[in-house]
Coordinates of C-alpha atoms and ligand atoms in Angstrom, one line a residue:
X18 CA 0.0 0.0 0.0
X19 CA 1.4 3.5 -0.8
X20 CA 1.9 5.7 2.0
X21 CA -1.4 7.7 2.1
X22 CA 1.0 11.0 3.7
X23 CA 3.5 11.0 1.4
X24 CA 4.9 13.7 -1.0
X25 CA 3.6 13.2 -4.1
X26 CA 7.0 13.4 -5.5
X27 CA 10.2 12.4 -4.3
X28 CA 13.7 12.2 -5.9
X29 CA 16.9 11.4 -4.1
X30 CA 20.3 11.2 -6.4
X31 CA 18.6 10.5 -9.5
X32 CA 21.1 9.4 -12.2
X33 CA 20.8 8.2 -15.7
X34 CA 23.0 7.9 -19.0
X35 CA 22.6 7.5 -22.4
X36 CA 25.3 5.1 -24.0
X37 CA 28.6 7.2 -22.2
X38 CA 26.9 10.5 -21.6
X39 CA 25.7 11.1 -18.4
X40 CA 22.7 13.4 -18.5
X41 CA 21.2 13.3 -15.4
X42 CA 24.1 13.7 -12.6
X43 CA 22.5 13.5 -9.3
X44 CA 19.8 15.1 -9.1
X45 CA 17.4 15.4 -5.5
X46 CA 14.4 17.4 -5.0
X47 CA 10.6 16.6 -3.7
X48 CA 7.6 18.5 -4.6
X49 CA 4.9 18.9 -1.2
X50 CA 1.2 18.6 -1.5
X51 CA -0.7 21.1 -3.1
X52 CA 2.4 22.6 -4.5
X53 CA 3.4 23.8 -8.1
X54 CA 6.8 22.9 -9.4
X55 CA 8.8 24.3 -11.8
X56 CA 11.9 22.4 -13.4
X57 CA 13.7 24.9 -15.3
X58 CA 16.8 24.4 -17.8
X59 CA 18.4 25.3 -21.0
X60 CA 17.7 22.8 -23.8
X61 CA 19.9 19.4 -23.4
X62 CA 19.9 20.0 -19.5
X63 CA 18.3 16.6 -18.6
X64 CA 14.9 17.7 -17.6
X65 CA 12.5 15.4 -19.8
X66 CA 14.6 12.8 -19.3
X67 CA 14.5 13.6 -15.2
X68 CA 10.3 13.6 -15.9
X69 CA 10.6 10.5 -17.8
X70 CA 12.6 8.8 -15.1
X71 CA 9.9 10.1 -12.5
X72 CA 7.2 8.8 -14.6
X73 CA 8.8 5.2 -15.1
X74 CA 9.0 5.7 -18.3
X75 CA 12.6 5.1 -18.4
X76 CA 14.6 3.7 -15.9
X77 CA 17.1 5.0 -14.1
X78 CA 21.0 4.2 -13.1
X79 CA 20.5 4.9 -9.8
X80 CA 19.0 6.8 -7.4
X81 CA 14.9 6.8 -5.4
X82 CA 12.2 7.6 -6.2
X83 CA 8.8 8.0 -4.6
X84 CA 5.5 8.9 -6.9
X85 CA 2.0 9.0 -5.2
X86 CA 4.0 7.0 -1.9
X87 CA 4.8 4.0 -4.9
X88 CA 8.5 3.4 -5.7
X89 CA 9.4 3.5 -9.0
X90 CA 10.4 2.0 -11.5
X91 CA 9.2 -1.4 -9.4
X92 CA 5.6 0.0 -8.5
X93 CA 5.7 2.5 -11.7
X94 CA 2.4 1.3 -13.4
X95 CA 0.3 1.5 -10.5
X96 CA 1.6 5.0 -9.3
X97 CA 0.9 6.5 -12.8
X98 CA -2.4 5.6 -12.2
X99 CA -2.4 8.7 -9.9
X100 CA -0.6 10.7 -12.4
X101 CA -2.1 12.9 -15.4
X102 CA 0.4 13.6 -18.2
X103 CA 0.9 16.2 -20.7
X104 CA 3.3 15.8 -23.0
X105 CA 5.4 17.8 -25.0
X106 CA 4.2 16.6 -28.2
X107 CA 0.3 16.6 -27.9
X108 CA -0.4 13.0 -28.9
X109 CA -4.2 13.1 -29.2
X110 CA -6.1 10.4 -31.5
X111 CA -6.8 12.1 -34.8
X112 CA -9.1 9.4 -36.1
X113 CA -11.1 10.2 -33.1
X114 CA -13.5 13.3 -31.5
X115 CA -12.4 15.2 -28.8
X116 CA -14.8 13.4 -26.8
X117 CA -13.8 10.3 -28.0
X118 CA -10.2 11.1 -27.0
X119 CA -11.3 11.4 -23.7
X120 CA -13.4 8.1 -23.3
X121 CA -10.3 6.3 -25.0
X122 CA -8.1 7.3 -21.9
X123 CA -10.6 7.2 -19.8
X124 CA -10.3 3.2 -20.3
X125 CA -7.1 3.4 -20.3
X126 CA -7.2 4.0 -16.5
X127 CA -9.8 1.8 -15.8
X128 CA -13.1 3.8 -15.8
X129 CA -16.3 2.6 -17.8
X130 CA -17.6 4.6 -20.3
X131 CA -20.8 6.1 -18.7
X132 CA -17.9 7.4 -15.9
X133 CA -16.5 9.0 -18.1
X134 CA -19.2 10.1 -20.3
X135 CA -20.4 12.0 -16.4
X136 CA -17.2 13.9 -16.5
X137 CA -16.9 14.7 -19.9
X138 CA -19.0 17.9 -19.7
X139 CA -16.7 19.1 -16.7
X140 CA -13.5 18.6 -18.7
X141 CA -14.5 20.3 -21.6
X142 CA -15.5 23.4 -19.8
X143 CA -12.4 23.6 -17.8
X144 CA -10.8 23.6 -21.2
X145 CA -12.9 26.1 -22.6
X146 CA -14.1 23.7 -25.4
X147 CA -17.8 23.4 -24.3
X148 CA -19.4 22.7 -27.8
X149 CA -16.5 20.5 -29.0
X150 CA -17.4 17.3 -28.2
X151 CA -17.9 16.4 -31.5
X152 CA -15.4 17.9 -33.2
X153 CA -12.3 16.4 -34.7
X154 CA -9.0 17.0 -33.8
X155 CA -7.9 18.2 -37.0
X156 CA -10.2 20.9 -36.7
X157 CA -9.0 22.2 -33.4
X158 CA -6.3 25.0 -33.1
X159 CA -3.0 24.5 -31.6
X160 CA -4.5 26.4 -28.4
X161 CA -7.6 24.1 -28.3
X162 CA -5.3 20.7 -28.8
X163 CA -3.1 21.8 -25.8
X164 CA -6.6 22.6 -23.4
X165 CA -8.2 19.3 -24.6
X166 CA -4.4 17.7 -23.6
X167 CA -4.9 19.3 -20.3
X168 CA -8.4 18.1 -20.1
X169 CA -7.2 14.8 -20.5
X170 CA -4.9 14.6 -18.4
X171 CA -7.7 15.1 -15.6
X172 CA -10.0 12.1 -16.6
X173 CA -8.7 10.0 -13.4
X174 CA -9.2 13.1 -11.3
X175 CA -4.8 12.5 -10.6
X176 CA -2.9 13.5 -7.7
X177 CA -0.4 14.7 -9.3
X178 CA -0.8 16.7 -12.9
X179 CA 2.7 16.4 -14.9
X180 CA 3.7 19.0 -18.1
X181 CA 6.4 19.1 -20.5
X182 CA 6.8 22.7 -21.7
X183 CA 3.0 23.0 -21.7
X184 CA 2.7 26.2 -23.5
X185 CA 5.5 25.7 -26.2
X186 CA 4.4 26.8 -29.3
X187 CA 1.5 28.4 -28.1
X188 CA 0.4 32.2 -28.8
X189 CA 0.2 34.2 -26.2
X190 CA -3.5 34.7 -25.9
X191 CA -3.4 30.6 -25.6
X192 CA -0.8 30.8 -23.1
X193 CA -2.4 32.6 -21.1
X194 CA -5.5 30.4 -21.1
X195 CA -3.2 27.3 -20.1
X196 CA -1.6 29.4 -17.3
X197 CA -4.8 30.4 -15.6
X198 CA -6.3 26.8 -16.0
X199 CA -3.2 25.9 -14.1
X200 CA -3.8 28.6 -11.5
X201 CA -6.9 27.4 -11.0
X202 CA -6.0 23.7 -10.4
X203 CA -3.4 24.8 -7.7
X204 CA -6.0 26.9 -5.8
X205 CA -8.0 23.7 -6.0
X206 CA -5.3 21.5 -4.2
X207 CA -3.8 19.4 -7.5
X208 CA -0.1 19.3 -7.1
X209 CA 1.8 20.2 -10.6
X210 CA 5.2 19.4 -12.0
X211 CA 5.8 21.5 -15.2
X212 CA 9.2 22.0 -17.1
X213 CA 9.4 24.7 -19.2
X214 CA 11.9 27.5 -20.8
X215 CA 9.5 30.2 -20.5
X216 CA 11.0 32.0 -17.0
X217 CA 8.1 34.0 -16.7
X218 CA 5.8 31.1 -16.9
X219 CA 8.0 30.1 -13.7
X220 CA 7.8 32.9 -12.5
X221 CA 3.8 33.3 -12.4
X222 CA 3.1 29.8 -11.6
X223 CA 5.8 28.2 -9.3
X224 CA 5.5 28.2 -5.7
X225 CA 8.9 26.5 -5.9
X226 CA 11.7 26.0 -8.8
X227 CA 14.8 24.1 -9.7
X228 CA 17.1 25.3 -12.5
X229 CA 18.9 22.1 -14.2
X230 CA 22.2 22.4 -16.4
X231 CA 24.4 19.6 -17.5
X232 CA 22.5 16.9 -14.9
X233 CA 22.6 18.8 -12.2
X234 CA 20.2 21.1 -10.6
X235 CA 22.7 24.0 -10.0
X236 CA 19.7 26.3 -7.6
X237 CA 16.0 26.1 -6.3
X238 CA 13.7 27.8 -4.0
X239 CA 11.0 30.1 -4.6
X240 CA 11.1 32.5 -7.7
X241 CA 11.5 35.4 -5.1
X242 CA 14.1 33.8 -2.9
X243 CA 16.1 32.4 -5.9
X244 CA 16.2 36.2 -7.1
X245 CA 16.6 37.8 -3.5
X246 CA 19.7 35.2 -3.2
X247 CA 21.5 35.6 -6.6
X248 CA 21.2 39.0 -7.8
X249 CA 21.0 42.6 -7.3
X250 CA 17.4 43.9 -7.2
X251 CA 17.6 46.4 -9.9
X252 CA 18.8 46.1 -13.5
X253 CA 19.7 48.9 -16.0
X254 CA 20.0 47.8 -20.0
X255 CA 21.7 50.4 -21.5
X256 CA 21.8 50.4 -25.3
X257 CA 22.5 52.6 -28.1
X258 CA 25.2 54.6 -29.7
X259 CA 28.3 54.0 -27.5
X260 CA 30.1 56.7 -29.4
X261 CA 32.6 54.6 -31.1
X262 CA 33.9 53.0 -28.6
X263 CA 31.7 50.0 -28.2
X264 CA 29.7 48.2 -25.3
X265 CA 32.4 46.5 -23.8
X266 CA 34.7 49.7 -23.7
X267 CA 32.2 51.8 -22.0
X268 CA 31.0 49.4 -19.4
X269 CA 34.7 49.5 -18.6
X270 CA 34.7 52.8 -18.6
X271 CA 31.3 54.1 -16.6
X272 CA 29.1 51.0 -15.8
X273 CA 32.1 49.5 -13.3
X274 CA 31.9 52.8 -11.0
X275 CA 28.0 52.4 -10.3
X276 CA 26.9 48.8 -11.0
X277 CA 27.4 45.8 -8.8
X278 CA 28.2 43.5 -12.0
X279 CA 27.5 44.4 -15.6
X280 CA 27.2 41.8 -18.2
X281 CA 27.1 42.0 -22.1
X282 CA 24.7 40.6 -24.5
X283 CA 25.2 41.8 -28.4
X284 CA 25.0 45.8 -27.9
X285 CA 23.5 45.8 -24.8
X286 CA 24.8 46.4 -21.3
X287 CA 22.7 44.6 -18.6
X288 CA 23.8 46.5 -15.6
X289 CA 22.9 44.8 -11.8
X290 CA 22.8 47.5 -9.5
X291 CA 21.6 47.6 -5.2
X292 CA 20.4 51.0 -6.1
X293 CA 20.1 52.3 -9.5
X294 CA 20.0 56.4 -8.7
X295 CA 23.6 56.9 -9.5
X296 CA 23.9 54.7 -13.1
X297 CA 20.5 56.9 -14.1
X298 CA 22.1 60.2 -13.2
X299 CA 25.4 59.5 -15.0
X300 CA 23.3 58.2 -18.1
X301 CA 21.1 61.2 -18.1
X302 CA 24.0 63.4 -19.1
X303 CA 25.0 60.5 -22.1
X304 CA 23.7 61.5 -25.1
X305 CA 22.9 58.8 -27.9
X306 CA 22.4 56.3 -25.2
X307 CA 19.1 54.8 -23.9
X308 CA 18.1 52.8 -21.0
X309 CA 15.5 50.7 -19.6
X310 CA 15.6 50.0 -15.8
X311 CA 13.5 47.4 -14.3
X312 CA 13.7 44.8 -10.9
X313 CA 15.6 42.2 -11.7
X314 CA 13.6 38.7 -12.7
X315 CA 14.2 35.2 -13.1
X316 CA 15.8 35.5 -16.4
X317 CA 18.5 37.2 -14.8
X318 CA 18.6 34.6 -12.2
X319 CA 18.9 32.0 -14.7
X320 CA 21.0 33.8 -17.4
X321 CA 23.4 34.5 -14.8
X322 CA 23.9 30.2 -13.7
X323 CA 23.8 29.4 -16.8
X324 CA 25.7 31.6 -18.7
X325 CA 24.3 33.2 -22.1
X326 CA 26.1 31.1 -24.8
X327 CA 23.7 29.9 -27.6
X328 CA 22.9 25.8 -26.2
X329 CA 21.2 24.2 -29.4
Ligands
ADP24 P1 15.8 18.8 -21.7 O1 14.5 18.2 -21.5 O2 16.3 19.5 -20.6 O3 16.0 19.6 -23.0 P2 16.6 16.0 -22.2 O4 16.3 15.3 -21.0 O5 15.6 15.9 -23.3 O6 16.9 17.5 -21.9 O7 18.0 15.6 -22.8 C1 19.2 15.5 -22.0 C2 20.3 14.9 -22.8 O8 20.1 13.6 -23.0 C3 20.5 15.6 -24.2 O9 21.9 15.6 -24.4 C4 19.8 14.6 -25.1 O10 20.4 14.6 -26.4 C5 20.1 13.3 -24.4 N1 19.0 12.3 -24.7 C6 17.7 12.4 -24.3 N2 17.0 11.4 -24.7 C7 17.9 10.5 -25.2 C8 17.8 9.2 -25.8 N3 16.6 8.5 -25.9 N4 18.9 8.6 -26.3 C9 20.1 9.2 -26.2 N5 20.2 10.4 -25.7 C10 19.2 11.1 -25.2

């Protein structure tokens, strides 16, 4: 029997390899009741294949792990019973209606048709697709395909909901949509797990992150404590003509008397500053230079322990 208190997720030196690479390199964290999640990383930092170990999906070198109080990979089927998936890739029937989808994987975890014909009508609204029961997939949108995802995901009322870079791909009025619908199950008590890129998707839903690179998870905590910890709380970009001279000349030059740490991306100067009164003055009297100052965000958090090379 699983134990009925238990985190719904916990991960303790999690390692796995691929032929001789090593992509996931030890990696420990637990997610609490109620709680949502965020695993954050640059692409090729292990974080699908981290899910897919969680899932049982894939098994692992070494390591523990607990989902819904099962141990996986030995107890993996049952606990993924308690589990609702969305996947990077939606994998929807296409021969089938939306409503059909949802009876199909409805089966799949054991509930008769008239079960989930009763909760069929709930789904659909919390996707906003009341009046597409009947419609095909081809015929959704992206946005609609991701919500009916989401919505099936939900048909064994799970524990614990699971998403791999749920909004990728999406527009923004359809990320938007996604992010309240996972607002909403949070306030209702569903625990979530979600990896994604997007640091202000993090930011908005996360009561708690990790940030993975290489394997590893490299710094977690809440999106306010992970920025309170690692960096200044105001930033200046400064961008424009430098005069000649260049970006790199002129944060030598000026940026190093008033910021804490400057950094360089392209032609702009990110300047991280404890108080940005000083830098603003001293650009005021620069002419053909601009700036934007704002607090500082996740982004900056995650730009600066990761570093800003291109990863492809
Ligand atoms: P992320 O989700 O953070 O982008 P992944 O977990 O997908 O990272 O990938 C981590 C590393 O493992 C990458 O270098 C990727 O190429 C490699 N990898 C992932 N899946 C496989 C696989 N099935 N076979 C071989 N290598 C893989």
């Amino acid at each position: 029997m699983p134990d009925s208190g238990a985190a719904p997720l916990v991960v303790r030196d999690l390692k796995k390899r691929y032929g001789r690479q090593e992509v996931v390199r030890g990696v420990s964290f637990s997610i609490a009741r109620g709680e949502c999640f965020a695993l954050l990383g640059p692409n090729g930092a292990g974080k699908t294949t981290t899910l897919r170990c969680c899932l049982g999906l894939t098994e692992a070198a070494s390591g523990a792990i607990s989902l819904c109080g099962y141990e996986v990979p030995a107890m993996a089927r049952t606990a993924r019973m308690r589990v609702g998936v969305v996947p990077q890739m939606d994998n929807l029937d296409p021969d089938f209606t939306v409503a059909e989808n949802l009876l199909v994987f409805g089966r799949y975890f054991g509930l008769s048709a008239a079960q989930v014909r009763a909760r069929t009508p709930a789904l659909l609204e919390f996707a906003g697709l009341e009046g597409k029961a009947e419609a095909r997939i081809q015929a959704l949108s992206g946005g609609m395909k991701r919500r009916l995802t989401l919505a099936r995901a939900l048909v064994n009322d799970p524990e614990l909901l699971v998403l791999d870079e749920p909004t990728t791909g999406l527009d923004p009025q359809a990320r938007h949509l996604i992010w309240d619908r996972l607002k909403r199950l949070v306030q209702q008590g569903r625990t979530v797990l979600l990896t994604t890129h997007f640091m202000d998707e993090a930011e908005r839903l996360a009561d708690r992150l990790a940030i993975m690179d290489n394997g590893k998870i490299i710094g977690a905590g809440s999106p306010r404590a992970m920025i309170a910890q690692h960096i200044e709380p105001h930033v200046v970009e400064v961008y424009g003509d430098w005069n000649g001279a260049g970006v790199a000349a002129w944060v030598a030059q000026h940026a190093a008397a008033y910021a804490a740490r400057a950094e360089i991306s392209g032609e702009t100067a990110f300047c991280y500053v404890n108080d940005a009164r000083g830098l603003l003055e001293h650009l005021a009297g620069q002419s053909g230079l601009r700036s934007l100052h704002r607090p500082a965000n996740l982004e900056d958090v995650f730009l600066k322990l990761t570093g800003r090379e291109l990863r492809d």
